[in-house]
Short mmCIF file of C-alpha atoms in Angstrom, two decimals:
data_model
loop_
_atom_site.label_atom_id
_atom_site.label_comp_id
_atom_site.label_asym_id
_atom_site.label_seq_id
_atom_site.Cartn_x
_atom_site.Cartn_y
_atom_site.Cartn_z
CA MET A 2 25.53 -18.12 -30.77
CA LYS A 3 27.16 -15.35 -28.75
CA THR A 4 24.34 -12.98 -29.78
CA ALA A 5 21.68 -15.53 -28.78
CA VAL A 6 23.25 -16.02 -25.33
CA THR A 7 23.54 -12.27 -24.80
CA ALA A 8 19.92 -11.74 -25.87
CA GLY A 9 18.83 -14.54 -23.52
CA LEU A 10 20.71 -12.96 -20.60
CA VAL A 11 19.22 -9.54 -21.32
CA ALA A 12 15.72 -11.06 -21.44
CA LEU A 13 16.37 -12.97 -18.20
CA LEU A 14 17.72 -9.92 -16.41
CA ALA A 15 14.83 -7.79 -17.61
CA GLY A 16 12.42 -10.19 -15.91
CA VAL A 17 14.25 -10.22 -12.57
CA THR A 18 12.36 -8.55 -9.78
CA VAL A 19 14.46 -7.01 -7.07
CA PRO A 20 12.77 -7.22 -3.68
CA ALA A 21 12.23 -3.95 -1.89
CA ALA A 22 14.71 -3.07 0.83
CA PRO A 23 13.43 -3.87 4.34
CA ALA A 24 11.93 -1.01 6.30
CA GLN A 25 14.57 0.92 8.14
CA ALA A 26 14.80 -0.13 11.77
CA ALA A 27 14.16 2.46 14.45
CA THR A 28 17.28 4.12 15.78
CA ILE A 29 18.03 3.44 19.42
CA VAL A 30 18.81 6.56 21.41
CA GLN A 31 20.96 6.33 24.51
CA ARG A 32 21.19 9.29 26.89
CA THR A 33 23.26 9.60 30.05
CA ALA A 34 23.17 12.09 32.93
CA VAL A 35 25.34 12.43 36.03
CA CYS A 36 24.59 13.98 39.42
CA HIS A 37 26.79 14.80 42.44
CA ALA A 38 26.21 15.39 46.15
CA GLY A 39 29.53 15.87 47.90
CA ALA A 40 31.71 12.85 47.11
CA TYR A 41 28.62 10.78 46.21
CA SER A 42 27.54 10.62 42.57
CA GLY A 43 25.10 8.80 40.34
CA THR A 44 25.05 8.02 36.64
CA PHE A 45 21.81 7.23 34.83
CA THR A 46 21.61 5.89 31.26
CA LEU A 47 18.30 5.45 29.43
CA ARG A 48 17.71 3.67 26.09
CA TYR A 49 14.67 4.20 23.84
CA ASP A 50 13.63 4.19 20.20
CA THR A 51 11.16 6.33 18.32
CA SER A 52 8.51 4.90 16.03
CA GLY A 53 4.83 5.40 15.33
CA GLY A 54 4.81 8.83 16.94
CA TYR A 55 6.13 7.60 20.32
CA HIS A 56 9.42 7.35 22.15
CA ARG A 57 9.32 3.74 23.34
CA ILE A 58 11.32 3.35 26.52
CA MET A 59 13.33 0.14 26.49
CA ASN A 60 15.73 -0.10 29.42
CA GLY A 61 18.56 1.53 31.26
CA TYR A 62 21.06 1.26 34.04
CA THR A 63 22.44 3.24 36.94
CA THR A 64 25.68 3.36 38.88
CA SER A 65 26.39 5.22 42.10
CA GLY A 66 28.98 5.88 44.78
CA PRO A 67 32.55 6.98 44.63
CA TYR A 68 33.14 3.45 43.29
CA ILE A 69 30.66 1.07 41.68
CA GLY A 70 29.48 -1.46 44.23
CA ASP A 71 30.42 0.42 47.40
CA ALA A 72 27.27 2.48 47.95
CA VAL A 73 24.28 0.66 49.40
CA GLY A 74 21.09 2.65 49.07
CA LYS A 75 18.20 3.06 46.71
CA VAL A 76 17.49 4.51 43.30
CA SER A 77 14.08 5.86 42.33
CA LEU A 78 13.18 6.13 38.65
CA ARG A 79 10.51 8.39 37.15
CA ILE A 80 9.63 8.74 33.47
CA SER A 81 7.16 11.45 32.54
CA TYR A 82 6.10 13.91 29.87
CA ARG A 83 4.31 17.23 29.70
CA THR A 84 1.43 18.34 27.53
CA GLY A 85 0.58 21.95 28.15
CA SER A 86 0.70 22.45 31.90
CA THR A 87 -0.11 18.81 32.73
CA THR A 88 2.59 16.29 33.66
CA HIS A 89 1.88 12.62 32.94
CA THR A 90 3.94 9.97 34.72
CA VAL A 91 4.29 6.76 32.68
CA TYR A 92 6.71 4.82 34.90
CA THR A 93 7.95 4.91 38.49
CA ARG A 94 10.02 2.44 40.42
CA SER A 95 12.23 2.41 43.50
CA LEU A 96 14.93 -0.23 43.76
CA PRO A 97 17.60 -1.07 46.30
CA THR A 98 21.05 -0.68 44.82
CA THR A 99 24.53 -1.71 45.79
CA GLY A 100 26.02 0.71 43.30
CA SER A 101 24.78 -0.73 40.02
CA THR A 102 21.22 -1.41 38.86
CA THR A 103 19.79 -2.50 35.50
CA PHE A 104 16.11 -2.12 34.66
CA THR A 105 13.74 -2.94 31.82
CA THR A 106 10.46 -1.08 31.44
CA PRO A 107 7.23 -2.89 30.62
CA THR A 108 5.79 -2.76 27.11
CA GLY A 109 3.70 0.39 26.72
CA THR A 110 6.08 2.68 28.58
CA ASP A 111 5.81 5.31 25.86
CA VAL A 112 6.18 9.06 25.62
CA PRO A 113 4.42 10.88 22.75
CA ALA A 114 7.02 12.24 20.34
CA THR A 115 5.17 15.57 20.28
CA SER A 116 5.56 16.07 24.06
CA VAL A 117 8.44 17.15 26.25
CA GLY A 118 9.62 14.07 28.15
CA SER A 119 12.21 13.33 30.79
CA ALA A 120 13.51 10.45 32.85
CA ALA A 121 15.00 11.01 36.29
CA ALA A 122 16.92 8.75 38.63
CA THR A 123 17.19 9.87 42.25
CA PHE A 124 20.06 8.23 44.13
CA ASP A 125 20.06 8.05 47.94
CA ASN A 126 22.67 6.31 50.07
CA GLY A 127 21.14 7.38 53.39
CA THR A 128 23.36 10.41 53.88
CA GLU A 129 23.64 11.93 50.38
CA SER A 130 21.08 12.29 47.60
CA CYS A 131 21.14 13.57 44.02
CA THR A 132 19.03 13.34 40.86
CA ALA A 133 20.27 12.68 37.31
CA THR A 134 17.77 13.65 34.57
CA VAL A 135 17.87 12.90 30.85
CA PRO A 136 15.61 14.47 28.19
CA ILE A 137 13.45 12.26 26.02
CA SER A 138 13.18 13.85 22.58
#
């Protein structure tokens, strides 16, 4: 009886199909840059993933001032890449800020993985200005 049960289990296990592991999800990259102009500073963080030969820009956030929330001004975002001597801009936006701004880019804001890309945030509080730039690679 013990042999019959063991044989049955072996036959059952031999027929089991193990499903393939799901495709590995794209890794999210987060890059941060800081800029300074006197006592004024800005921090820019960009998030993107890479799949299908493109860096797909997702979102990001900025902070500025000596203290978050105390610097009224604007932040201008620019995402671009270079191929040869040509620069292609894929996203621009200027936003008012009170020291902290979150943004989401539209679908299709992509940088070819074979190109040199960058994202820059220029902070301006009316008296000071600086630009924080992160590489996209």
